[in-house]
Every structure is written in C-alpha cells, then in structure tokens.
Amino acid sequence: MRARATVGAPARARSNASNASPRDGSVVGLIGGLRVVAAALAAHARDGARTNATHVAEDPTYVVFLAASVVAFGTVASGEAMSLRRRRARARKAVKECATMLDLRKAGDGTGAGKGKMRDGGKVGAEFWNDLGFLLRAAFPSATSRGGQLLGAQFTLLVMRTLLTVRANKVNTFYLTKAISSASWKFWVRWFFNFCGWMASGVVVNSGLRYTESLITIELRAALTKKAHKMYMENNNFYKTAVLRHGGLDNVDQRIVADIDAFAKEAAFLYGHSFKPILEFTLSLTEAAKELGYSRPLALFASQIIITSVLRSISPRLGPMVAREAALEGGFRHTHARLIAHAEEIALLDGGKREVDILDEGLDNLVVTQRWHALQRIRKSVADNISKFQGLLVGSIFVHVPFMMKDAVSEGERISTFRATEELMLRCGGAFTEVLLLGKNLDELAGYTHRLSQLFKTLDRSNKEALEERAAKSATVAAPEHAAPIVFDAVTVGAPEPDGSHRVLVKDLTLALKPGEHLLITGPNGCGKTSLLRVLAGLWAPIAGTISRPSGVSSIMWLPQRPYLLQGSLRDQVVYPRDARSEKIDDARVKECLMMAGLGKFVNGSMNVGLNTRHLEWNDVLSGGERQRIGFARLYYHAPKFAILDEATSAINPDEESALYERLIATETTVVSIAHRLELRKFHKNELKIAGDGLGAFKIVKL
Ligand SMILES: Nc1ncnc2c1ncn2[C@@H]1O[C@H](COP(=O)(O)OP(=O)(O)OP(=O)(O)O)[C@@H](O)[C@H]1O
C-alpha cells in the first residue's frame, strides 16, 4: 500500500509537469517549473503524511500510549505551572528572603558590592574561562604533576577509543552488509572476527576511561579542597568569613564540601565527554568525506550550528540556576548544622515544634526554587531534543541524496558503501550534536565555577589585605621604648555595624602590660571587654592606634568562657594546638596538669576515663565547669607568658576558682582577665574599667 502511494504521487506530478509546457528562458516558464516542483513535493509530502497516519492508525496500542504520555506530561507540567504561578510570588519572596539572609546578593561577586549580581553570575563568558583556567591550574599545576599525568593517560585512552570506534565501525558495517547482500560466508566470518577484536579492545579501553575519569574527579576535588583549606585557615579567614562576613560569602562550608565536589565531577565529565565527540567528529568526517567529499558534510554542520544557536537562544541559562540552588542547599544544610550545635538548649526549651518549622522553611525555599527551575528546564529539554532529532533528519537528507543519484554500481556495492558511509555520517552527526549539547554541562559547570571563584577570590583578597596590614604595621610601628611585651598605643575599638561603620566601644587606650602586672577588665554587659581582646588577638582591626604583642602559644594564650574541645582523646584536649599524633608528649605532665585543674578523677583511676579516652564531641560529655577546667589544664600545660581569660571561671565555684588562679600565677604567667566577680580582684594589679557610655570612656585603677 505504501509503495503504491509513493510511486503514484510522483507519477501524477510528472503528468502535471507535461501539461504546464514551460517556455524555455521566459519568467513564466521558470515560475511554471517551480510550481511543478512545488506540486511534486507537496504530493510527496501528502503521501508521506498519509502513509504515516495510516501506520499509526493501524497500531492502537501506540496511539493509546502516545495519547496517555502527552496527557500525563501536559497535566503534570500545566498543574505545576498553575500551582507555581499562584506560589510564584511567594517563591520569589522566599528566594529573596533567603538571599538576603544568606547575603546572596552580596555574594554575587564575592566583594559584597555587587547588588543583584547573583542573577548574572555563572554565565559562560570571558570571566568564566578565566575562572575555570585559574581553578584548573590550581588543581593541575604541571604536566608532570599527578593530575597532569592522569589527564595525559585519559587523553591517550580517548584517542584510542575514538580510533577504535571509527575504524572498526566502518570495517564492521562494510563486511556485514557485503556478507548479507551477497550471502557470503567469507565476509561474514571476517565481520565476526573483526567484531570480536573490536569488542575485546573496547572493553579494556572503556574500563580504563571510566577509571581515569573517577581518578581525575578525585584528584581535582582533593587538590582544590586542600587549596581552599589552606587559604581558609590562613590569617583567621575562617573567622573573618563566618563571623565578620568579609566578602559577603554565604555558606563557605557548603562551597568547600559540596560545590568543589560537584565542580570536580562536572569538569571531569566534560573533559572525558568533549574530547570524544570532537575527535570522533573529525575522524568520522575524514572517513565519510572519502565517499561524499567535504562540501556536503560541512554544509550540513554549518546548518546545524545555525539551527542549534536559534534553539539555544530560547533556552534558559543553567549557570545562575545551579548557583542559586547550591546557595539555598547550603542554607538548608546550615539550619541542620545549627540544630545539632544547639541540640541541648533546644531540647531543654522543648523547641522541637518551632524547629520543625525552621527546618521545613529552609527545605521549602529550596524545593519551590527547584520546582520552578525544573519548569524552566522544560524549554531547555525541548530545544535539546529538537536539536538532536532535526540533526538526524537533516543529516539523512544530505547522505541519502548522493546515493539516490549514483548510477553505474551494483546493488550490493551501492548498499554496502551506503551503509558504511551512513554509519560514519550518523556517528559524525551524533558526535557533532553531542558537542553542541555539551553547552548544557558547560552551563552547569559555570554555576559551580562562579561559586568557587568567589570563594578563592575572597580568601585571596583577605590574605593580601592581611599581608598589607602586616607590612604597614612593621613599617610604621617603632619598637616600644618600654620593655613591655603587650602595648596598646592610642587604640580605639569599635563594633562593626551592618552599614560598614563602627560603634565606638573604647577610645584612645594607651597601656603597657609588663610581666607580672596582672590586669582585670570590668564593665557592664556589651561595653566592649571581649571586643578589646578580639582586637588584641588580631581578629578585629582597631579603628585607630597600634598594638604590639608576642605571638605563639608559649607566649600568649586565650581561655574563653567555653573552651574549644576537639574530636579526639583526653590527651588531645590538653595539648591542643599541639598534635599528640606527631609530637612527643609527656603523659606524666599532661596528668599533672589535669590534677592541677581539679580533674584528677579523670586520671587517678576512680572513673572509667584515661588519657586515651576518645569522644567525637567532648562538649556533650563534660559539664560546663569541667570544660573550663580542661581549659586551665591546657594553660598549665603550655605555661604561656600571658594568659587572656574571658570569664573563664564563670562555671566554677568561687572557692575553687581562687585555687585555679593561684596555680596559674605560680607558673609565672601574667594574667589578663575579664570577670564580673569581685573575689578575683585580689589576683590583679590593675583594673581597666570600661564605661560602656557609647563614647569609649574608660578608667585604669591600681588594685
Ligand atoms: N561579630 C560582631 N559583629 C557586630 N557586633 C558585635 C560582634 N560581636 C560583638 N558585637 C557587639 O559589640 C559590643 C561589645 O561586645 P563584647 O562582646 O565586647 O561585650 P562584653 O563587654 O564582652 O559583654 P559581656 O560582659 O556581656 O560579655 C556588643 O554591643 C555586641 O553586640
């Protein structure tokens, strides 16, 4: 039936052409000729459409599933569109609120200055290529580095696989069609052995490729994460970015833990999957050109570039979507991290119900945004699929026509060369479309690249600022005339305000702290006692004036109200920041320090605890007073020249507090304390009374 219809249509068109009798050379003749061609094409098209419709009508299962699929997809998508249309205002508000909360707008360019840049970030452009180059150079510094060697190994395997596919495919198809068309066992056996050889090599090469791709992913992730760790821990950047929000970076932990991993996976995938289609395209084209010449395939690919560019222009950009989702993902993760960090306080307040709302809100912000993005991605997916299928359609026309017009060859010869060439062209076209579609992965990579370059640029800037600050200090600060190791010279301290200004807490403080001149700092809540110590530690920069102080745990140590406890053994807590795994530690001394701090029960065998006892979270197993005593044991162990104590005995009863102070002073440590209890006055020589009047007034009195 189909054959009749196909043959009948051109016959009618031919009879129409003879009726038109075009006069050679005249315009009317030309128009008549064109009308004949158009009528013939229309007749063929009608015939083709009718035949197709008849085939479809003959297959009710196909029709039912086709209709069901269209209805299912349409219902889900339109339902989503309607529900999100209603919630879109809310969704946008949620994203905006979340963005404000996380400083996403500030994070747009990592400088805190780029309002609205979040939407622009993550595009594939000059900035993206620069940033990508920077990240890759950081991970693969040279061809001889481990990363460089892995890239080289994978490149060799990629070339090998492409050669294998292109060559083997051509030979396989040729032998098989020849064998089948002429029923030749000789050619079939040749095909069989070719195929076996191709299969064996393919198995080895493909397994090698998969292995090297995972190694490259791991190498990329490890190298970038180590670089991030190094920069993050230098110059107290972790404090500056997390607490002071320098650079306006949101969720640095998410960037280091999750975004680097996603970037590594995407980049390794792109490396492995972009070389293959590019090489396959070049090699297949060279082979196919032997039969078709270069002009036809190149014209085909030029038309593909134009069509794909048009389709791409209607697709949404994935980069900004990826960046936004990653940021919201970080926000959601942060709500969980806070819940764990404050589990006991929340449980005591019976805050479970309230916390469910907070957690769900974080999830909702993410989910609504993801659903909205999924809807946007339909446009992308439609464009990609059209691009893929039209490539096959247009490609077939370019390949079929030369063979339809080829005479003077046997049927067997025509079909075998056609099948071999078609296979190559299909491969070539497939590879070409794959290259064009890599844009999607490139877009996603751009999203992660944007977030990581913000991270590295912010940390780098912060490190440079710290270096400049240090250089300026050493150039301007003259060696103090007095022999005091800690000197405040006309120092003004201020609390940072959200608008970038400072609220003055202490103004023009000049003070030289000599060994043995124990200092007590007092004043009302929020007057700036701890802030003064933050400035002394270098966490905050003074608004004016200069400070000189010694550095290193043997010279100066801080003991806050809640001492930091790490994952590890009891010994680790006492010797921190020294590392008990790599340094020789005198256990007898550690025990002595614990006894001095009133924690003898941990080491005298009365409890089931010893220096080797380990806990993931010591904060959960020690009381507030015990935690503070561990801090004292640490001070005794390091015996620094200066100890800065910020309400370090607030959880210890007054009688025992005195004993802890006495032992500390006996180790010849000079103490600077912040304390509210009057009993502690007796251990200090001077008292710095901060007024907390908003003008920075203070008084120094002898005790
Ligand atoms: N990271 C910060 N960013 C902005 N302001 C801060 C920050 N940390 C503290 N402040 C503000 O600085 C002021 C001084 O705080 P500080 O911690 O020095 O008080 P304090 O005198 O030690 O109080 P307390 O006796 O209650 O511990 C407070 O008003 C506080 O709100």
XYZ file of C-alpha atoms and ligand atoms in Angstrom:
734
model
C 0.000 0.000 0.000
C 2.826 2.382 0.962
C 4.811 1.523 -2.188
C 1.766 2.215 -4.384
C 1.152 5.568 -2.811
C 4.826 6.605 -3.082
C 5.082 5.598 -6.699
C 1.651 7.097 -7.588
C 2.334 10.594 -6.331
C 5.384 11.409 -8.462
C 3.586 9.967 -11.483
C 0.743 12.458 -11.072
C 3.256 15.252 -10.543
C 5.061 14.285 -13.752
C 1.787 14.397 -15.752
C 1.093 17.885 -14.301
C 4.559 18.956 -15.420
C 3.884 17.932 -19.034
C 0.561 19.914 -19.030
C 2.356 23.124 -17.858
C 4.591 23.154 -21.056
C 7.054 25.804 -19.777
C 8.550 28.083 -22.415
C 12.372 27.960 -22.130
C 14.075 31.180 -20.982
C 10.899 33.052 -20.025
C 9.971 34.070 -16.425
C 6.601 32.429 -16.878
C 8.390 29.220 -17.755
C 10.547 29.458 -14.620
C 7.525 30.090 -12.415
C 5.725 27.223 -14.103
C 8.725 24.957 -13.465
C 8.862 25.967 -9.792
C 5.143 25.322 -9.446
C 5.659 21.856 -10.890
C 8.459 21.107 -8.414
C 6.365 22.508 -5.544
C 3.369 20.436 -6.614
C 5.539 17.315 -6.791
C 6.998 17.985 -3.347
C 3.531 18.677 -1.927
C 2.240 15.451 -3.455
C 5.159 13.537 -1.885
C 4.637 15.243 1.450
C 0.882 14.483 1.435
C 1.653 10.924 0.551
C 4.263 10.634 3.290
C 1.937 12.132 5.919
C -0.979 9.913 4.846
C 1.163 6.777 4.944
C 2.461 7.671 8.383
C -1.054 8.365 9.684
C -2.248 5.018 8.288
C 0.599 3.223 10.064
C -0.226 4.950 13.339
C -3.959 4.206 12.983
C -3.157 0.535 12.437
C -1.422 0.353 15.845
C -3.956 1.210 18.615
C -1.509 0.382 21.452
C 0.871 3.001 20.104
C -1.960 5.557 19.830
C -3.167 4.881 23.382
C 0.325 5.219 24.890
C 1.082 8.284 22.787
C -2.108 9.997 23.960
C -1.527 8.880 27.575
C 2.076 10.173 27.548
C 1.059 13.541 26.143
C -1.784 13.841 28.683
C 0.472 12.764 31.588
C 3.268 15.184 30.705
C 0.845 18.005 29.894
C -1.162 17.541 33.101
C 1.906 17.437 35.360
C 3.573 20.430 33.699
C 0.449 22.591 33.472
C -0.503 21.636 37.058
C 2.970 22.691 38.214
C 2.801 25.895 36.185
C -0.578 26.798 37.711
C 0.384 25.906 41.269
C 3.704 27.737 40.984
C 2.034 30.694 39.280
C -0.016 31.049 42.446
C 3.001 30.445 44.644
C 5.477 32.186 42.402
C 5.174 35.455 44.260
C 5.753 33.518 47.476
C 8.555 31.517 45.898
C 10.292 34.648 44.674
C 9.854 36.243 48.063
C 11.249 33.125 49.720
C 14.275 33.109 47.434
C 14.718 36.823 48.011
C 14.388 36.466 51.780
C 16.775 33.556 51.766
C 19.124 35.558 49.570
C 19.039 38.466 51.984
C 19.507 36.166 54.956
C 22.446 34.454 53.303
C 23.783 37.667 51.779
C 23.451 36.073 48.339
C 23.232 39.441 46.677
C 26.468 40.421 48.287
C 27.866 37.021 47.358
C 27.162 37.844 43.733
C 30.702 38.947 43.127
C 32.283 37.914 46.352
C 33.148 41.503 47.225
C 29.960 42.406 48.947
C 29.432 45.191 46.453
C 27.548 43.589 43.604
C 23.878 44.037 44.380
C 21.848 41.808 42.080
C 24.903 40.126 40.625
C 23.663 36.711 41.759
C 21.379 36.596 38.747
C 24.235 37.401 36.383
C 26.777 35.019 37.910
C 27.545 31.644 36.367
C 27.374 32.615 32.696
C 29.688 31.105 30.127
C 31.758 34.106 29.068
C 35.267 35.525 29.259
C 35.096 35.676 33.064
C 34.061 32.009 33.218
C 37.013 30.874 31.072
C 39.408 32.926 33.223
C 37.995 31.480 36.430
C 37.990 27.953 35.034
C 41.613 28.359 33.938
C 42.531 29.538 37.427
C 40.830 26.552 39.099
C 42.335 24.022 36.693
C 45.827 25.488 37.039
C 45.441 25.224 40.802
C 44.499 21.552 40.544
C 46.844 20.539 37.703
C 49.905 22.773 38.142
C 52.100 20.964 35.578
C 52.096 18.152 33.051
C 54.288 16.087 35.348
C 52.062 16.509 38.407
C 49.833 13.563 39.292
C 46.809 15.394 37.883
C 48.698 16.211 34.652
C 49.690 12.559 34.240
C 46.094 11.428 34.743
C 44.881 13.900 32.124
C 47.548 12.579 29.735
C 46.559 8.957 30.372
C 42.904 9.720 29.796
C 43.681 11.637 26.626
C 45.538 8.595 25.225
C 42.599 6.342 26.045
C 40.138 8.811 24.489
C 42.069 8.917 21.220
C 42.337 5.138 21.271
C 38.611 4.683 21.804
C 37.732 7.060 19.002
C 40.124 5.411 16.575
C 38.721 2.076 17.553
C 35.102 3.134 17.113
C 35.581 4.887 13.792
C 37.827 2.290 12.158
C 36.106 -0.803 13.493
C 32.698 0.562 12.697
C 33.480 1.251 9.110
C 35.019 -2.184 8.562
C 32.261 -3.988 10.512
C 29.411 -2.362 8.633
C 31.082 -2.895 5.283
C 31.725 -6.617 5.852
C 28.311 -7.274 7.347
C 26.300 -5.625 4.571
C 28.527 -7.287 1.970
C 28.044 -10.662 3.674
C 24.251 -10.294 3.928
C 23.689 -8.736 0.477
C 25.694 -11.455 -1.316
C 25.049 -14.216 1.260
C 28.824 -14.672 1.588
C 30.188 -16.746 4.492
C 33.705 -15.466 3.806
C 32.664 -11.878 4.529
C 30.517 -12.912 7.488
C 33.483 -14.686 9.143
C 35.623 -11.599 8.510
C 32.943 -9.477 10.180
C 32.743 -11.920 13.110
C 36.474 -11.765 13.858
C 36.574 -8.015 13.399
C 33.716 -7.631 15.824
C 35.353 -9.903 18.429
C 38.624 -7.939 18.225
C 36.746 -4.641 18.485
C 34.740 -5.874 21.475
C 37.836 -7.045 23.404
C 39.704 -3.776 22.839
C 36.548 -1.776 23.624
C 36.104 -3.489 26.991
C 39.681 -2.651 28.038
C 39.620 0.937 26.761
C 36.168 1.759 28.200
C 37.058 0.379 31.640
C 40.281 2.406 31.552
C 38.345 5.536 30.650
C 35.866 5.127 33.457
C 38.691 4.528 35.918
C 40.759 7.544 34.831
C 37.651 9.760 34.890
C 36.970 8.853 38.524
C 40.643 9.372 39.412
C 40.607 12.807 37.750
C 37.440 13.714 39.696
C 39.061 12.663 42.972
C 42.342 14.448 42.152
C 40.558 17.647 41.152
C 38.435 17.622 44.290
C 41.319 16.833 46.627
C 43.648 19.452 45.109
C 41.042 22.243 45.163
C 39.781 21.348 48.627
C 43.315 21.356 50.042
C 43.982 24.720 48.441
C 40.703 26.040 49.879
C 41.571 24.651 53.336
C 44.971 26.301 53.263
C 43.598 29.696 52.258
C 40.624 29.376 54.621
C 42.795 28.692 57.659
C 45.410 31.360 56.887
C 45.120 34.704 58.717
C 41.966 33.544 60.542
C 39.955 33.660 57.313
C 37.505 31.097 58.697
C 36.612 33.598 61.433
C 36.526 36.591 59.102
C 34.251 34.932 56.543
C 31.982 33.107 59.005
C 31.624 35.699 61.779
C 32.565 39.039 60.248
C 31.079 38.091 56.817
C 34.096 39.508 54.996
C 33.477 39.361 51.250
C 29.788 38.593 51.875
C 30.323 34.878 51.228
C 27.400 32.620 52.106
C 27.984 29.095 53.444
C 31.703 28.659 52.970
C 31.401 25.109 54.331
C 28.925 24.200 51.567
C 31.255 25.655 48.946
C 34.235 23.671 50.228
C 32.445 20.402 50.939
C 29.756 20.153 48.246
C 30.438 22.699 45.487
C 34.048 21.653 44.902
C 32.863 18.050 44.616
C 30.124 18.976 42.115
C 32.602 21.108 40.147
C 35.131 18.234 40.029
C 32.519 15.766 38.759
C 31.230 18.155 36.104
C 34.706 19.197 34.930
C 35.975 15.597 34.689
C 32.819 14.593 32.826
C 33.250 17.448 30.357
C 36.909 16.582 29.751
C 36.088 12.931 29.053
C 32.977 13.621 27.048
C 34.011 16.625 24.998
C 37.208 15.126 23.558
C 35.364 12.022 22.437
C 32.775 13.755 20.231
C 35.310 16.295 18.895
C 37.776 13.557 17.915
C 35.044 11.256 16.704
C 33.606 14.059 14.606
C 36.952 14.858 12.978
C 37.890 11.262 12.263
C 34.415 10.196 11.045
C 34.229 13.266 8.829
C 37.581 12.450 7.239
C 36.439 8.894 6.514
C 32.982 9.921 5.235
C 34.495 12.624 3.010
C 36.264 9.913 1.021
C 32.831 8.892 -0.287
C 30.867 12.172 -0.101
C 33.524 14.890 -0.391
C 33.878 17.670 2.231
C 31.427 20.246 0.908
C 28.227 18.340 1.673
C 29.038 17.329 5.276
C 30.439 20.793 6.065
C 27.297 22.460 4.691
C 25.290 20.096 6.862
C 27.201 21.063 10.002
C 27.035 24.773 9.209
C 23.244 24.452 9.003
C 23.305 22.583 12.344
C 25.245 25.373 14.041
C 22.680 27.923 12.903
C 19.688 25.816 13.960
C 21.230 24.967 17.343
C 22.124 28.623 18.017
C 18.498 29.610 17.402
C 17.315 26.831 19.704
C 19.823 27.825 22.387
C 18.562 31.389 22.348
C 15.157 30.182 23.595
C 16.666 28.027 26.346
C 17.110 29.351 29.884
C 20.668 29.680 31.286
C 21.520 26.892 33.704
C 24.541 28.503 35.396
C 22.670 31.010 37.561
C 20.098 28.323 38.436
C 22.825 25.969 39.618
C 24.487 28.724 41.659
C 21.179 29.733 43.282
C 20.211 26.154 44.110
C 23.654 25.446 45.585
C 23.329 28.527 47.802
C 19.860 27.511 49.022
C 21.116 23.975 49.548
C 23.815 25.481 51.788
C 21.175 27.470 53.677
C 19.139 24.323 54.316
C 22.199 22.411 55.467
C 23.097 25.297 57.782
C 19.718 25.034 59.592
C 20.500 21.364 60.329
C 24.034 22.200 61.477
C 22.618 24.780 63.910
C 20.125 22.257 65.268
C 22.959 19.829 66.065
C 25.151 22.581 67.541
C 22.359 23.733 69.891
C 20.617 20.399 70.427
C 20.700 20.527 74.228
C 19.460 24.104 74.552
C 16.617 23.424 72.094
C 15.650 20.171 73.845
C 15.573 21.931 77.232
C 13.351 24.650 75.815
C 11.130 21.978 74.204
C 11.701 23.810 70.923
C 11.155 20.766 68.683
C 7.925 22.074 67.166
C 9.349 25.504 66.407
C 12.474 23.926 64.925
C 10.378 21.761 62.544
C 9.025 24.992 61.053
C 12.524 26.439 60.728
C 13.862 23.278 59.046
C 10.834 22.992 56.740
C 11.157 26.627 55.781
C 14.747 26.009 54.653
C 13.569 22.983 52.669
C 10.589 24.853 51.169
C 12.814 27.675 49.932
C 14.937 25.091 48.167
C 12.095 22.928 46.848
C 10.000 25.795 45.471
C 13.070 27.141 43.678
C 13.966 23.684 42.336
C 10.399 23.128 41.080
C 10.425 26.499 39.386
C 13.769 25.729 37.778
C 12.513 22.287 36.655
C 9.678 24.016 34.833
C 12.153 26.406 33.204
C 14.298 23.455 32.175
C 11.453 22.039 30.019
C 12.288 24.741 27.455
C 15.895 23.599 27.539
C 14.974 19.964 27.180
C 12.570 20.658 24.272
C 15.261 22.688 22.481
C 17.874 19.955 23.079
C 15.622 17.219 21.760
C 14.595 19.189 18.686
C 18.261 19.870 18.095
C 19.086 16.162 18.344
C 16.283 14.865 16.120
C 16.450 17.532 13.449
C 20.179 16.714 13.205
C 19.314 13.140 12.268
C 16.645 14.266 9.798
C 18.686 16.920 8.024
C 21.767 14.671 8.122
C 19.906 11.812 6.431
C 18.885 14.067 3.543
C 22.494 15.108 2.984
C 23.667 11.470 2.992
C 20.817 9.843 1.061
C 20.762 12.197 -1.922
C 24.243 11.330 -3.349
C 23.448 7.621 -3.185
C 19.990 8.067 -4.771
C 21.715 9.837 -7.658
C 24.542 7.302 -8.049
C 24.174 5.059 -11.113
C 26.639 2.560 -12.568
C 27.182 0.489 -9.411
C 25.840 -2.913 -8.495
C 23.027 -3.087 -5.948
C 25.260 -4.908 -3.421
C 28.080 -2.370 -3.856
C 25.648 0.570 -3.523
C 24.055 -0.752 -0.350
C 27.323 -1.723 1.385
C 29.097 1.596 0.653
C 25.891 3.434 1.585
C 25.553 1.626 4.937
C 29.227 2.196 5.794
C 29.042 5.896 4.869
C 25.689 6.353 6.590
C 27.043 4.776 9.758
C 30.016 7.163 9.679
C 27.841 10.188 8.989
C 25.419 9.226 11.738
C 28.361 8.873 14.118
C 29.769 12.138 12.878
C 26.391 13.898 13.224
C 25.828 12.327 16.649
C 29.260 13.491 17.772
C 28.558 16.969 16.417
C 25.217 17.225 18.220
C 26.899 15.947 21.382
C 29.448 18.769 21.146
C 26.659 21.311 20.751
C 24.720 19.819 23.639
C 27.763 19.975 25.905
C 26.682 23.590 26.326
C 24.248 22.320 28.984
C 27.056 20.793 31.051
C 29.174 23.853 30.422
C 26.359 25.999 31.829
C 26.187 23.881 34.964
C 29.959 23.959 35.293
C 29.758 27.755 35.010
C 27.441 27.845 38.055
C 29.909 25.962 40.260
C 32.916 27.777 38.776
C 31.280 31.064 39.726
C 30.750 29.996 43.344
C 34.267 28.614 43.665
C 35.953 31.599 42.086
C 34.041 33.821 44.564
C 35.417 31.649 47.351
C 39.036 31.695 46.180
C 38.992 35.375 45.206
C 37.556 36.386 48.583
C 40.082 34.296 50.520
C 42.907 35.539 48.330
C 41.860 39.166 48.832
C 41.584 38.634 52.556
C 45.096 37.143 52.671
C 46.521 40.014 50.630
C 44.858 42.536 52.948
C 46.339 40.746 55.963
C 49.804 40.853 54.361
C 49.447 44.545 53.501
C 48.252 45.253 57.038
C 51.260 43.416 58.453
C 53.663 45.219 56.127
C 52.140 48.620 57.003
C 52.394 47.805 60.693
C 56.033 46.780 60.576
C 56.801 49.938 58.602
C 55.021 52.328 60.933
C 55.272 50.823 64.409
C 58.502 51.738 66.124
C 59.886 49.297 68.681
C 58.302 50.146 72.030
C 60.630 52.080 74.320
C 59.369 50.262 77.411
C 60.230 46.609 77.656
C 56.556 45.600 77.857
C 55.584 42.771 75.517
C 51.938 43.918 75.221
C 51.387 47.568 74.326
C 48.174 49.391 73.373
C 49.095 52.700 71.796
C 46.151 55.147 71.425
C 43.892 52.245 70.445
C 40.223 52.826 69.596
C 37.962 49.790 69.412
C 34.561 49.705 67.683
C 31.852 47.136 66.995
C 31.122 46.686 63.278
C 27.680 47.907 62.196
C 25.760 46.380 59.244
C 26.288 49.564 57.173
C 30.090 49.191 57.430
C 30.566 51.879 60.108
C 31.698 51.238 63.693
C 30.181 51.910 67.103
C 32.911 53.170 69.437
C 33.441 50.966 72.496
C 36.852 52.049 73.825
C 38.569 55.267 72.748
C 42.274 56.112 72.830
C 43.522 53.384 75.138
C 47.239 53.555 75.858
C 48.511 50.813 78.116
C 51.774 48.875 78.504
C 51.414 45.476 80.100
C 54.634 44.250 81.672
C 55.204 40.704 83.025
C 53.634 40.237 86.438
C 51.253 43.235 86.029
C 48.063 41.183 86.059
C 45.167 43.188 84.580
C 41.455 42.894 85.325
C 38.980 44.269 82.759
C 35.496 45.120 84.017
C 32.406 46.947 82.805
C 28.714 46.450 82.041
C 27.474 43.858 79.530
C 28.184 44.760 75.911
C 30.613 47.561 76.848
C 33.422 46.064 74.773
C 35.536 43.925 77.126
C 35.726 40.915 74.792
C 35.993 43.224 71.788
C 39.162 44.719 73.248
C 40.597 41.209 73.474
C 39.468 40.473 69.897
C 41.471 43.474 68.790
C 44.430 42.281 70.865
C 44.184 38.867 69.191
C 44.054 40.485 65.741
C 40.554 39.142 64.950
C 39.234 42.689 64.698
C 41.267 45.583 63.377
C 41.430 48.624 65.702
C 39.680 51.724 64.349
C 42.776 53.700 65.330
C 46.097 53.145 67.091
C 48.518 50.244 67.140
C 49.038 47.161 69.252
C 52.157 45.120 69.753
C 52.120 41.718 71.369
C 54.025 38.444 71.285
C 52.689 35.502 69.310
C 52.650 31.701 69.674
C 51.071 29.554 72.392
C 54.219 29.650 74.507
C 53.904 33.471 74.682
C 50.200 34.198 74.772
C 47.085 32.019 75.149
C 43.380 32.748 75.225
C 40.941 30.988 77.501
C 37.330 31.835 76.617
C 34.211 31.094 78.640
C 33.576 27.972 76.508
C 36.998 26.462 75.739
C 37.300 24.789 72.366
C 37.289 21.000 72.575
C 38.242 18.894 69.566
C 37.362 15.370 68.395
C 39.911 13.029 69.899
C 41.394 11.793 73.168
C 41.577 13.475 76.568
C 45.317 13.964 75.935
C 44.474 15.830 72.699
C 42.291 18.285 74.646
C 45.119 19.221 76.987
C 47.938 19.580 74.465
C 45.895 21.392 71.768
C 47.020 23.059 69.458
C 49.994 20.678 69.631
C 49.388 17.369 67.849
C 49.766 14.298 70.052
C 49.974 12.061 66.951
C 53.097 13.678 65.543
C 54.795 15.246 68.559
C 56.315 13.612 71.592
C 54.050 14.256 74.547
C 54.994 13.752 78.174
C 51.935 11.934 79.565
C 53.069 12.436 83.169
C 52.962 16.175 82.612
C 49.542 16.003 80.986
C 48.262 14.091 84.023
C 49.848 16.590 86.397
C 48.125 19.484 84.576
C 44.768 17.715 84.753
C 45.294 17.205 88.528
C 46.201 20.888 88.949
C 42.984 21.807 87.134
C 40.967 19.679 89.552
C 40.338 16.880 87.046
C 42.294 14.204 88.946
C 39.230 11.915 88.784
C 39.886 11.513 85.046
C 43.388 10.153 85.540
C 43.558 8.573 89.005
C 41.522 5.524 88.052
C 38.419 6.492 90.038
C 36.439 6.857 86.795
C 36.447 4.878 83.609
C 38.335 7.664 81.832
C 42.003 7.982 80.869
C 44.270 9.999 78.592
C 43.367 7.693 75.705
C 39.595 8.005 76.145
C 38.150 9.406 72.918
C 34.909 11.203 72.168
C 33.609 12.683 68.932
C 32.061 15.514 70.918
C 33.602 16.223 74.317
C 31.212 19.142 74.756
C 28.375 16.638 75.121
C 30.057 14.576 77.845
C 31.630 17.273 80.042
C 29.857 19.672 82.379
C 30.323 23.427 81.929
C 32.742 23.558 84.893
C 34.712 20.528 83.625
C 35.059 22.170 80.224
C 36.522 25.278 81.855
C 38.896 23.130 83.906
C 40.146 21.442 80.723
C 40.939 24.987 79.543
C 43.011 25.568 82.681
C 44.802 22.229 82.261
C 45.720 23.406 78.752
C 47.053 26.696 80.127
C 49.148 24.883 82.758
C 50.499 22.556 80.081
C 51.657 25.338 77.729
C 52.593 27.762 80.556
C 52.454 30.860 78.329
C 53.958 34.216 79.361
C 50.482 35.815 79.076
C 47.072 34.229 79.623
C 43.966 36.088 78.480
C 40.973 34.801 80.454
C 37.490 35.846 79.327
C 35.098 34.859 82.127
C 36.999 31.599 82.133
C 35.841 30.591 85.642
C 32.178 31.578 85.319
C 31.012 27.954 85.810
C 33.402 27.157 88.662
C 32.516 27.769 92.307
C 34.367 30.739 93.887
C 36.450 28.666 96.372
C 37.955 26.507 93.673
C 38.285 29.438 91.265
C 40.881 31.016 93.584
C 42.920 27.822 93.640
C 42.979 27.714 89.825
C 44.161 31.339 89.664
C 46.835 30.793 92.324
C 48.299 27.845 90.443
C 48.282 29.831 87.202
C 50.056 32.813 88.696
C 52.551 30.438 90.327
C 53.592 29.285 86.816
C 54.807 32.873 86.212
C 52.065 33.560 83.738
C 50.815 37.153 83.554
C 47.033 37.171 83.588
C 44.604 39.462 81.772
C 41.090 38.647 82.971
C 37.593 39.692 82.157
C 35.455 38.893 85.161
C 32.378 40.073 86.970
C 33.220 38.532 90.360
C 34.866 40.874 92.854
C 36.715 37.942 94.512
C 39.123 37.859 91.577
C 40.373 41.419 92.167
C 42.993 40.165 94.617
C 44.891 38.370 91.841
C 45.335 41.506 89.705
C 47.478 44.630 89.985
C 45.398 46.997 87.805
C 41.761 47.278 86.789
C 40.621 48.653 83.416
C 37.036 49.861 83.897
C 35.214 50.339 80.606
C 32.286 52.741 80.990
C 30.093 51.461 78.139
C 28.787 55.023 77.624
C 28.877 54.942 73.818
C 31.800 57.399 73.810
C 34.546 54.893 74.604
C 35.353 56.214 78.104
C 37.429 54.053 80.486
C 39.460 54.292 83.686
C 42.579 52.447 84.897
C 42.823 51.976 88.651
C 45.505 50.345 90.810
C 44.247 47.465 92.957
N 30.685 39.913 65.451
C 30.101 41.042 65.860
N 29.555 41.870 64.958
C 28.960 43.011 65.330
N 28.857 43.425 66.604
C 29.379 42.641 67.558
C 30.017 41.411 67.242
N 30.427 40.851 68.388
C 30.043 41.702 69.388
N 29.422 42.765 68.888
C 28.882 43.889 69.628
O 29.952 44.561 70.283
C 29.521 45.034 71.549
C 30.556 44.625 72.587
O 30.532 43.221 72.673
P 31.505 42.462 73.664
O 31.385 41.007 73.361
O 32.832 43.065 73.599
O 30.821 42.766 75.044
P 31.331 42.436 76.507
O 31.715 43.706 77.172
O 32.342 41.363 76.486
O 29.956 41.912 77.107
P 29.628 40.738 78.166
O 30.041 41.184 79.505
O 28.157 40.616 78.065
O 30.338 39.534 77.694
C 28.157 44.455 71.813
O 27.207 45.505 71.698
C 27.935 43.433 70.726
O 26.619 43.475 70.273
